[in-house]
Coordinates of N, CA and C in Angstrom, one line a residue:
M1 N -4.8 20.1 1.2 CA -5.1 18.7 0.8 C -6.2 18.7 -0.2
S2 N -6.1 17.8 -1.2 CA -7.0 17.8 -2.3 C -8.4 17.2 -1.9
D3 N -9.4 17.4 -2.8 CA -10.7 16.7 -2.4 C -10.5 15.2 -2.4
A4 N -9.8 14.6 -3.3 CA -9.6 13.2 -3.2 C -9.0 12.7 -1.9
R5 N -8.0 13.4 -1.4 CA -7.4 13.0 -0.2 C -8.3 13.2 1.0
R6 N -9.1 14.3 1.0 CA -10.1 14.5 2.1 C -11.1 13.3 2.0
I7 N -11.5 12.9 0.9 CA -12.5 11.8 0.8 C -11.8 10.5 1.3
V8 N -10.6 10.2 1.0 CA -9.9 9.0 1.5 C -9.8 9.1 3.0
E9 N -9.3 10.2 3.5 CA -9.1 10.4 5.0 C -10.5 10.2 5.7
S10 N -11.5 10.9 5.3 CA -12.8 10.9 5.9 C -13.4 9.5 5.8
G11 N -13.2 8.8 4.6 CA -13.8 7.5 4.4 C -13.2 6.5 5.3
Y12 N -11.9 6.5 5.5 CA -11.2 5.5 6.3 C -11.4 5.8 7.8
D13 N -11.5 7.1 8.2 CA -11.9 7.4 9.5 C -13.3 6.8 9.9
S14 N -14.2 6.9 8.9 CA -15.5 6.4 9.1 C -15.6 4.9 9.2
V15 N -14.9 4.2 8.4 CA -15.1 2.8 8.2 C -13.9 1.9 8.8
A16 N -13.1 2.5 9.6 CA -11.9 1.8 10.0 C -12.2 0.5 10.7
E17 N -13.0 0.4 11.6 CA -13.4 -0.9 12.3 C -14.0 -1.8 11.3
R18 N -14.9 -1.3 10.5 CA -15.7 -2.1 9.5 C -14.7 -2.7 8.5
Y19 N -13.7 -1.9 8.0 CA -12.8 -2.4 7.0 C -11.9 -3.5 7.6
L20 N -11.6 -3.4 8.9 CA -10.7 -4.4 9.5 C -11.5 -5.7 9.6
E21 N -12.8 -5.6 10.0 CA -13.6 -6.8 10.0 C -13.9 -7.4 8.6
W22 N -14.1 -6.5 7.6 CA -14.4 -6.9 6.2 C -13.1 -7.6 5.6
S23 N -11.9 -7.0 5.8 CA -10.8 -7.6 5.2 C -10.4 -8.9 5.8
A24 N -10.8 -9.1 7.1 CA -10.5 -10.4 7.7 C -11.3 -11.5 7.1
R25 N -12.4 -11.2 6.4 CA -13.2 -12.3 5.8 C -12.8 -12.6 4.3
I26 N -11.6 -12.0 3.9 CA -11.2 -12.4 2.5 C -10.3 -13.7 2.6
P27 N -10.7 -14.7 2.0 CA -9.9 -15.9 2.1 C -8.6 -15.9 1.2
D28 N -7.6 -16.4 1.7 CA -6.3 -16.5 0.9 C -5.9 -15.1 0.4
D29 N -5.9 -14.1 1.2 CA -5.5 -12.7 0.9 C -4.0 -12.8 0.4
P30 N -3.8 -12.3 -0.8 CA -2.4 -12.4 -1.4 C -1.4 -11.6 -0.6
R31 N -1.8 -10.7 0.2 CA -0.8 -10.0 1.0 C 0.2 -10.9 1.8
R32 N -0.3 -12.0 2.3 CA 0.6 -12.9 3.0 C 1.6 -13.5 2.2
R33 N 1.2 -13.9 1.0 CA 2.2 -14.6 0.1 C 3.2 -13.6 -0.4
F34 N 2.8 -12.4 -0.8 CA 3.8 -11.4 -1.3 C 4.6 -10.8 -0.2
A35 N 4.1 -10.6 1.0 CA 4.9 -10.2 2.1 C 6.0 -11.1 2.4
A36 N 5.6 -12.4 2.3 CA 6.7 -13.5 2.5 C 7.8 -13.4 1.5
E37 N 7.4 -13.1 0.3 CA 8.4 -13.0 -0.8 C 9.4 -11.8 -0.4
L38 N 8.9 -10.7 0.1 CA 9.7 -9.6 0.4 C 10.6 -10.0 1.7
L39 N 9.9 -10.6 2.7 CA 10.7 -10.9 3.9 C 11.9 -11.8 3.6
A40 N 11.7 -12.7 2.7 CA 12.8 -13.6 2.4 C 14.0 -12.9 1.8
R41 N 13.8 -11.7 1.3 CA 14.9 -10.9 0.7 C 15.5 -9.9 1.6
L42 N 15.0 -9.7 2.8 CA 15.5 -8.7 3.7 C 16.4 -9.3 4.8
D43 N 17.4 -8.5 5.2 CA 18.1 -8.9 6.4 C 17.3 -8.5 7.7
D44 N 17.6 -9.2 8.8 CA 16.9 -8.8 10.0 C 17.2 -7.4 10.4
G45 N 16.2 -6.7 10.9 CA 16.4 -5.4 11.4 C 16.4 -4.3 10.3
A46 N 16.1 -4.7 9.1 CA 16.1 -3.7 8.0 C 15.0 -2.6 8.2
P47 N 15.3 -1.4 7.8 CA 14.3 -0.3 7.9 C 13.3 -0.4 6.8
V48 N 12.0 -0.5 7.1 CA 10.9 -0.7 6.1 C 9.9 0.5 6.3
L49 N 9.5 1.0 5.2 CA 8.4 2.1 5.2 C 7.1 1.4 4.6
D50 N 6.0 1.4 5.4 CA 4.7 0.8 5.0 C 3.8 2.0 4.7
L51 N 3.5 2.2 3.4 CA 2.7 3.3 3.0 C 1.2 2.9 3.0
G52 N 0.4 3.6 3.7 CA -1.0 3.3 3.8 C -1.2 2.0 4.6
C53 N -0.6 2.1 5.9 CA -0.5 0.9 6.7 C -1.9 0.4 7.3
G54 N -2.9 1.3 7.2 CA -4.2 0.9 7.8 C -4.2 0.5 9.2
A55 N -4.9 -0.5 9.5 CA -4.9 -1.0 10.9 C -3.7 -1.8 11.3
G56 N -2.8 -2.0 10.4 CA -1.5 -2.7 10.7 C -1.6 -4.2 10.6
V57 N -2.7 -4.8 10.3 CA -2.8 -6.3 10.1 C -3.4 -6.6 8.8
P58 N -2.8 -7.7 8.2 CA -1.8 -8.6 8.7 C -0.3 -8.1 8.3
S59 N -0.3 -7.1 7.3 CA 1.0 -6.8 6.7 C 2.0 -6.2 7.6
T60 N 1.6 -5.0 8.2 CA 2.6 -4.3 9.0 C 3.1 -5.2 10.2
A61 N 2.2 -6.0 10.7 CA 2.5 -6.9 11.8 C 3.5 -7.9 11.4
A62 N 3.4 -8.5 10.2 CA 4.3 -9.5 9.7 C 5.7 -8.8 9.5
L63 N 5.7 -7.6 8.9 CA 7.0 -7.0 8.7 C 7.7 -6.6 10.0
A64 N 6.9 -6.2 11.0 CA 7.5 -5.7 12.3 C 8.0 -6.9 13.1
E65 N 7.8 -8.1 12.8 CA 8.3 -9.2 13.6 C 9.8 -9.2 13.5
R66 N 10.4 -8.8 12.4 CA 11.8 -8.9 12.2 C 12.5 -7.6 11.8
H67 N 11.7 -6.6 11.6 CA 12.3 -5.4 11.0 C 11.8 -4.1 11.7
D68 N 12.5 -3.0 11.4 CA 12.3 -1.7 12.0 C 11.3 -1.0 11.0
V69 N 10.0 -1.0 11.4 CA 8.9 -0.5 10.5 C 8.4 0.8 10.9
L70 N 8.2 1.7 9.9 CA 7.5 2.9 10.0 C 6.2 2.8 9.2
G71 N 5.1 2.8 9.8 CA 3.8 2.9 9.1 C 3.3 4.3 9.0
V72 N 2.8 4.6 7.8 CA 2.2 5.9 7.5 C 0.8 5.7 7.0
D73 N -0.1 6.5 7.5 CA -1.5 6.5 6.9 C -2.1 7.9 7.1
V74 N -3.1 8.2 6.2 CA -3.7 9.5 6.3 C -4.9 9.5 7.3
S75 N -5.3 8.3 7.7 CA -6.5 8.2 8.6 C -6.0 8.0 10.1
E76 N -6.4 9.0 10.9 CA -6.1 8.9 12.4 C -6.8 7.7 13.0
A77 N -8.0 7.3 12.5 CA -8.7 6.2 13.1 C -8.0 4.9 12.7
Q78 N -7.5 4.8 11.6 CA -6.7 3.6 11.2 C -5.4 3.5 12.0
L79 N -4.8 4.6 12.2 CA -3.5 4.6 13.0 C -3.7 4.2 14.4
A80 N -4.9 4.6 15.0 CA -5.2 4.2 16.4 C -5.3 2.7 16.5
L81 N -5.9 2.1 15.5 CA -6.0 0.6 15.4 C -4.6 0.0 15.2
A82 N -3.8 0.6 14.3 CA -2.4 0.1 14.1 C -1.6 0.1 15.3
R83 N -1.6 1.2 16.0 CA -0.8 1.3 17.3 C -1.2 0.2 18.3
R84 N -2.5 -0.1 18.3 CA -2.9 -1.1 19.2 C -2.6 -2.5 18.7
N85 N -2.7 -2.8 17.4 CA -2.4 -4.1 16.9 C -1.0 -4.4 16.7
V86 N -0.1 -3.4 16.5 CA 1.3 -3.6 16.2 C 2.2 -2.7 17.1
P87 N 2.3 -3.0 18.4 CA 3.0 -2.1 19.3 C 4.5 -2.1 18.9
G88 N 5.0 -3.1 18.2 CA 6.4 -3.1 17.9 C 6.8 -2.2 16.7
A89 N 5.9 -1.5 16.1 CA 6.2 -0.6 14.9 C 6.0 0.9 15.3
R90 N 6.5 1.8 14.5 CA 6.2 3.2 14.8 C 5.2 3.6 13.7
F91 N 4.4 4.6 14.0 CA 3.4 5.1 13.1 C 3.3 6.6 13.1
E92 N 3.1 7.2 11.9 CA 2.9 8.6 11.7 C 1.7 8.8 10.7
R93 N 1.0 9.9 11.0 CA 0.0 10.4 10.1 C 0.6 11.2 9.0
G94 N 0.2 10.9 7.7 CA 0.7 11.6 6.6 C 0.1 11.1 5.3
D95 N 0.2 12.0 4.3 CA -0.2 11.7 3.0 C 1.0 11.2 2.2
M96 N 1.0 10.1 1.6 CA 2.2 9.5 1.1 C 2.8 10.3 0.0
T97 N 2.0 11.2 -0.7 CA 2.6 12.0 -1.7 C 3.3 13.3 -1.2
G98 N 3.1 13.5 0.1 CA 3.7 14.7 0.7 C 4.8 14.4 1.7
L99 N 5.2 13.1 1.7 CA 6.3 12.7 2.7 C 7.7 13.1 2.2
S100 N 8.6 13.2 3.1 CA 10.0 13.6 2.7 C 10.9 12.8 3.6
F101 N 11.8 12.0 3.0 CA 12.9 11.3 3.7 C 14.2 11.5 2.9
P102 N 15.3 11.4 3.7 CA 16.6 11.4 3.0 C 16.7 10.2 2.0
D103 N 17.4 10.5 0.9 CA 17.7 9.4 0.0 C 18.3 8.2 0.7
G104 N 17.9 7.0 0.3 CA 18.5 5.8 0.8 C 18.1 5.4 2.2
S105 N 17.0 5.9 2.7 CA 16.6 5.7 4.1 C 16.1 4.3 4.4
F106 N 15.6 3.6 3.4 CA 14.9 2.3 3.6 C 15.4 1.2 2.8
A107 N 15.4 0.0 3.3 CA 15.7 -1.2 2.6 C 14.5 -1.7 1.8
A108 N 13.3 -1.3 2.2 CA 12.1 -1.7 1.5 C 11.0 -0.7 1.8
V109 N 10.1 -0.5 0.8 CA 8.9 0.2 0.9 C 7.8 -0.6 0.4
T110 N 6.7 -0.7 1.2 CA 5.5 -1.4 0.9 C 4.3 -0.6 0.7
A111 N 3.3 -1.0 -0.1 CA 2.1 -0.2 -0.3 C 1.0 -1.3 -0.7
F112 N 0.3 -1.8 0.4 CA -0.7 -2.8 0.1 C -2.1 -2.1 -0.1
Y113 N -2.5 -2.1 -1.3 CA -3.8 -1.6 -1.7 C -3.9 -0.1 -1.4
S114 N -2.8 0.7 -1.3 CA -3.0 2.1 -0.9 C -2.7 3.1 -2.0
V115 N -1.8 2.7 -3.0 CA -1.5 3.6 -4.1 C -2.7 3.9 -4.9
L116 N -3.7 3.0 -5.0 CA -4.9 3.2 -5.8 C -5.8 4.3 -5.2
H117 N -5.4 4.8 -4.0 CA -6.1 6.0 -3.5 C -5.4 7.3 -3.9
V118 N -4.3 7.3 -4.6 CA -3.6 8.4 -5.1 C -4.0 8.7 -6.5
P119 N -4.4 10.0 -6.9 CA -4.8 10.3 -8.2 C -3.7 9.7 -9.2
R120 N -4.2 9.0 -10.2 CA -3.3 8.3 -11.1 C -2.3 9.1 -11.8
E121 N -2.6 10.4 -12.0 CA -1.6 11.3 -12.7 C -0.5 11.6 -11.7
E122 N -0.6 11.3 -10.4 CA 0.5 11.5 -9.5 C 1.3 10.3 -9.2
Q123 N 0.9 9.2 -9.7 CA 1.5 7.9 -9.2 C 2.9 7.7 -9.8
G124 N 3.2 8.2 -11.0 CA 4.5 8.1 -11.5 C 5.5 8.8 -10.7
A125 N 5.2 10.1 -10.3 CA 6.1 10.9 -9.5 C 6.3 10.2 -8.1
L126 N 5.2 9.6 -7.6 CA 5.3 8.9 -6.3 C 6.3 7.7 -6.4
F127 N 6.2 7.0 -7.5 CA 7.2 5.9 -7.7 C 8.6 6.4 -7.7
A128 N 8.8 7.5 -8.4 CA 10.2 8.0 -8.5 C 10.7 8.5 -7.0
R129 N 9.8 9.0 -6.3 CA 10.2 9.4 -4.9 C 10.5 8.2 -4.0
I130 N 9.7 7.1 -4.2 CA 9.9 5.9 -3.4 C 11.3 5.3 -3.8
A131 N 11.6 5.4 -5.1 CA 12.9 4.8 -5.5 C 14.1 5.6 -4.9
A132 N 13.9 6.9 -4.7 CA 14.9 7.7 -4.1 C 15.1 7.4 -2.6
W133 N 14.0 7.1 -2.0 CA 14.0 6.7 -0.5 C 14.7 5.4 -0.3
L134 N 14.8 4.5 -1.3 CA 15.3 3.2 -1.1 C 16.9 3.2 -1.3
R135 N 17.5 2.3 -0.5 CA 18.9 2.1 -0.7 C 19.1 1.4 -2.1
P136 N 20.3 1.5 -2.6 CA 20.6 0.8 -3.9 C 20.4 -0.7 -3.6
G137 N 19.6 -1.3 -4.5 CA 19.2 -2.7 -4.3 C 18.0 -2.9 -3.4
G138 N 17.4 -1.8 -3.0 CA 16.2 -1.9 -2.1 C 14.9 -2.3 -2.9
W139 N 13.9 -2.7 -2.1 CA 12.7 -3.3 -2.7 C 11.5 -2.4 -2.5
F140 N 10.6 -2.5 -3.5 CA 9.3 -1.9 -3.5 C 8.2 -3.0 -3.8
L141 N 7.4 -3.2 -2.8 CA 6.3 -4.2 -2.9 C 5.0 -3.5 -2.9
A142 N 4.1 -3.7 -3.9 CA 2.9 -3.0 -4.0 C 1.8 -3.8 -4.6
A143 N 0.6 -3.6 -4.1 CA -0.6 -4.1 -4.8 C -1.3 -2.8 -5.4
L144 N -1.2 -2.8 -6.7 CA -1.7 -1.6 -7.5 C -3.0 -1.9 -8.1
G145 N -3.8 -0.9 -8.5 CA -5.0 -1.2 -9.3 C -4.7 -1.8 -10.6
S146 N -5.7 -2.4 -11.2 CA -5.4 -3.0 -12.5 C -6.4 -2.6 -13.6
S147 N -7.1 -1.5 -13.4 CA -8.0 -1.0 -14.3 C -7.9 0.5 -14.5
E148 N -8.7 1.1 -15.3 CA -8.6 2.6 -15.5 C -9.6 3.3 -14.7
A149 N -9.8 2.8 -13.4 CA -10.7 3.5 -12.5 C -10.2 4.8 -12.2
N150 N -11.1 5.8 -12.0 CA -10.7 7.1 -11.6 C -11.9 7.9 -11.1
G151 N -12.2 7.9 -9.8 CA -13.3 8.6 -9.3 C -13.8 8.2 -8.0
V152 N -14.9 8.6 -7.5 CA -15.4 8.3 -6.2 C -16.5 7.3 -6.3
E153 N -16.4 6.3 -5.4 CA -17.4 5.3 -5.2 C -18.3 5.8 -4.1
D154 N -19.5 6.0 -4.2 CA -20.3 6.7 -3.3 C -20.5 6.0 -1.9
A155 N -20.5 4.7 -2.0 CA -20.9 3.9 -0.7 C -20.0 2.7 -0.6
W156 N -18.7 2.9 -0.5 CA -17.8 1.8 -0.3 C -17.7 1.4 1.2
L157 N -18.2 0.3 1.6 CA -18.4 -0.1 3.0 C -19.1 0.9 3.8
G158 N -20.0 1.7 3.1 CA -20.9 2.6 3.8 C -20.4 4.1 3.7
A159 N -19.3 4.4 3.1 CA -18.7 5.7 3.0 C -18.2 6.0 1.6
P160 N -18.2 7.3 1.2 CA -17.6 7.6 -0.1 C -16.1 7.3 -0.1
M161 N -15.5 6.8 -1.2 CA -14.1 6.5 -1.2 C -13.6 6.8 -2.7
F162 N -12.4 7.4 -2.7 CA -11.8 7.7 -4.0 C -10.8 6.5 -4.5
F163 N -11.0 6.2 -5.7 CA -10.1 5.2 -6.3 C -9.5 5.7 -7.6
S164 N -8.3 5.4 -7.9 CA -7.6 5.8 -9.2 C -6.5 4.9 -9.5
S165 N -6.5 4.4 -10.8 CA -5.5 3.4 -11.1 C -5.3 3.4 -12.6
H166 N -4.2 2.7 -13.0 CA -3.9 2.4 -14.4 C -4.0 0.9 -14.6
A167 N -4.1 0.5 -15.9 CA -4.0 -0.9 -16.3 C -2.5 -1.4 -16.0
P168 N -2.3 -2.7 -15.9 CA -0.9 -3.2 -15.6 C 0.2 -2.7 -16.5
A169 N -0.1 -2.5 -17.8 CA 0.9 -2.1 -18.8 C 1.5 -0.7 -18.4
E170 N 0.6 0.2 -18.0 CA 1.0 1.5 -17.6 C 1.7 1.5 -16.3
N171 N 1.2 0.7 -15.4 CA 1.9 0.5 -14.1 C 3.4 0.2 -14.3
R172 N 3.6 -0.9 -15.2 CA 4.9 -1.3 -15.5 C 5.8 -0.2 -16.1
R173 N 5.2 0.5 -17.0 CA 6.0 1.6 -17.6 C 6.4 2.6 -16.6
L174 N 5.5 3.0 -15.8 CA 5.8 4.0 -14.7 C 6.8 3.5 -13.7
L175 N 6.7 2.3 -13.3 CA 7.7 1.7 -12.4 C 9.1 1.6 -13.0
E176 N 9.1 1.2 -14.3 CA 10.5 1.1 -14.9 C 11.0 2.5 -15.2
A177 N 10.2 3.5 -15.5 CA 10.7 4.8 -15.7 C 11.3 5.4 -14.4
A178 N 10.7 4.9 -13.2 CA 11.2 5.3 -11.9 C 12.5 4.6 -11.5
G179 N 12.9 3.6 -12.3 CA 14.2 3.0 -12.0 C 14.0 1.6 -11.4
F180 N 12.8 1.0 -11.4 CA 12.7 -0.3 -10.8 C 12.7 -1.4 -11.9
T181 N 13.4 -2.5 -11.5 CA 13.4 -3.8 -12.2 C 12.4 -4.7 -11.5
L182 N 11.4 -5.2 -12.2 CA 10.3 -5.9 -11.6 C 10.8 -7.4 -11.6
E183 N 10.9 -7.9 -10.4 CA 11.2 -9.3 -10.1 C 9.9 -10.2 -10.0
L184 N 8.9 -9.6 -9.5 CA 7.6 -10.3 -9.5 C 6.6 -9.3 -10.1
D185 N 5.7 -9.8 -10.9 CA 4.7 -9.0 -11.7 C 3.5 -9.9 -12.0
E186 N 2.5 -9.8 -11.1 CA 1.4 -10.7 -11.2 C 0.1 -10.0 -11.1
T187 N -0.9 -10.3 -12.0 CA -2.3 -9.8 -11.8 C -3.0 -10.9 -11.1
V188 N -3.5 -10.6 -9.9 CA -4.2 -11.6 -9.0 C -5.6 -11.2 -8.7
T189 N -6.5 -12.2 -8.9 CA -7.9 -12.0 -8.5 C -8.2 -12.7 -7.2
M190 N -8.7 -12.0 -6.3 CA -9.1 -12.6 -5.0 C -10.6 -12.4 -4.8
Q191 N -11.1 -13.1 -3.8 CA -12.6 -13.0 -3.5 C -12.8 -12.1 -2.3
E192 N -13.2 -10.9 -2.6 CA -13.7 -10.1 -1.5 C -15.1 -10.5 -1.1
P193 N -15.6 -10.1 0.1 CA -16.9 -10.5 0.5 C -18.0 -10.2 -0.5
E194 N -17.9 -9.2 -1.3 CA -18.9 -8.8 -2.3 C -18.7 -9.5 -3.7
G195 N -17.5 -10.1 -3.9 CA -17.2 -10.8 -5.2 C -15.7 -10.6 -5.5
P196 N -15.3 -11.0 -6.7 CA -13.9 -11.0 -7.2 C -13.4 -9.6 -7.4
A197 N -12.1 -9.4 -7.0 CA -11.4 -8.1 -7.2 C -10.0 -8.4 -7.7
T198 N -9.5 -7.7 -8.7 CA -8.2 -8.0 -9.3 C -7.3 -6.8 -9.0
F199 N -6.1 -7.2 -8.6 CA -5.0 -6.2 -8.3 C -3.8 -6.6 -9.0
H200 N -2.9 -5.6 -9.3 CA -1.6 -5.8 -10.0 C -0.5 -5.8 -8.9
W201 N 0.0 -7.0 -8.6 CA 1.1 -7.1 -7.6 C 2.5 -7.0 -8.2
V202 N 3.3 -6.1 -7.7 CA 4.7 -6.0 -8.2 C 5.7 -6.0 -7.0
L203 N 6.8 -6.6 -7.3 CA 7.9 -6.5 -6.4 C 9.1 -6.0 -7.3
G204 N 9.5 -4.7 -7.1 CA 10.5 -4.1 -7.9 C 11.8 -3.9 -7.1
R205 N 12.9 -4.0 -7.8 CA 14.2 -3.7 -7.1 C 14.8 -2.4 -7.7
R206 N 15.3 -1.6 -6.8 CA 15.9 -0.4 -7.3 C 17.3 -0.6 -7.9

């Protein structure tokens, strides 16, 4: 495991409960709107992979109401919360860049604020792997970073945390190179407890 991944794992293990409380204080979190866009496109019972599922709320819980959801996270503390919060889904510990699934395993893959913890030089290869895991016509919904961030924030919610991202134009290029057609492509600014934060939301079809 790389230093970046150790920092992400250790950080979320440390702040899991704090992050859950912190994220609940974000008004009008775009996750709800974009998850609804995906849900409207899926048949009941569709297999969905949620990468970086965290504590499972609100996104994994919304997906699991109608679908067969597998949530994956690198943090065991986050997974403990997710299993408690979303008993109707399955959860596994893992690093999203090291996962292996047969081609065409899922109707949709989601990544809510989680790809930005993957070193940006690895994100293009990750998108290509996600495309392979999807059925033809399958969907990838993600909230990606929107800046050229790349490094460790020393005290994010009280713990070190690694962030890495591209600007939207490079996100688009990498997603299209992986075989996705973007049906939704929005840069959205929301109000986190400390102030505004901007993310690049995409819904791509394989």
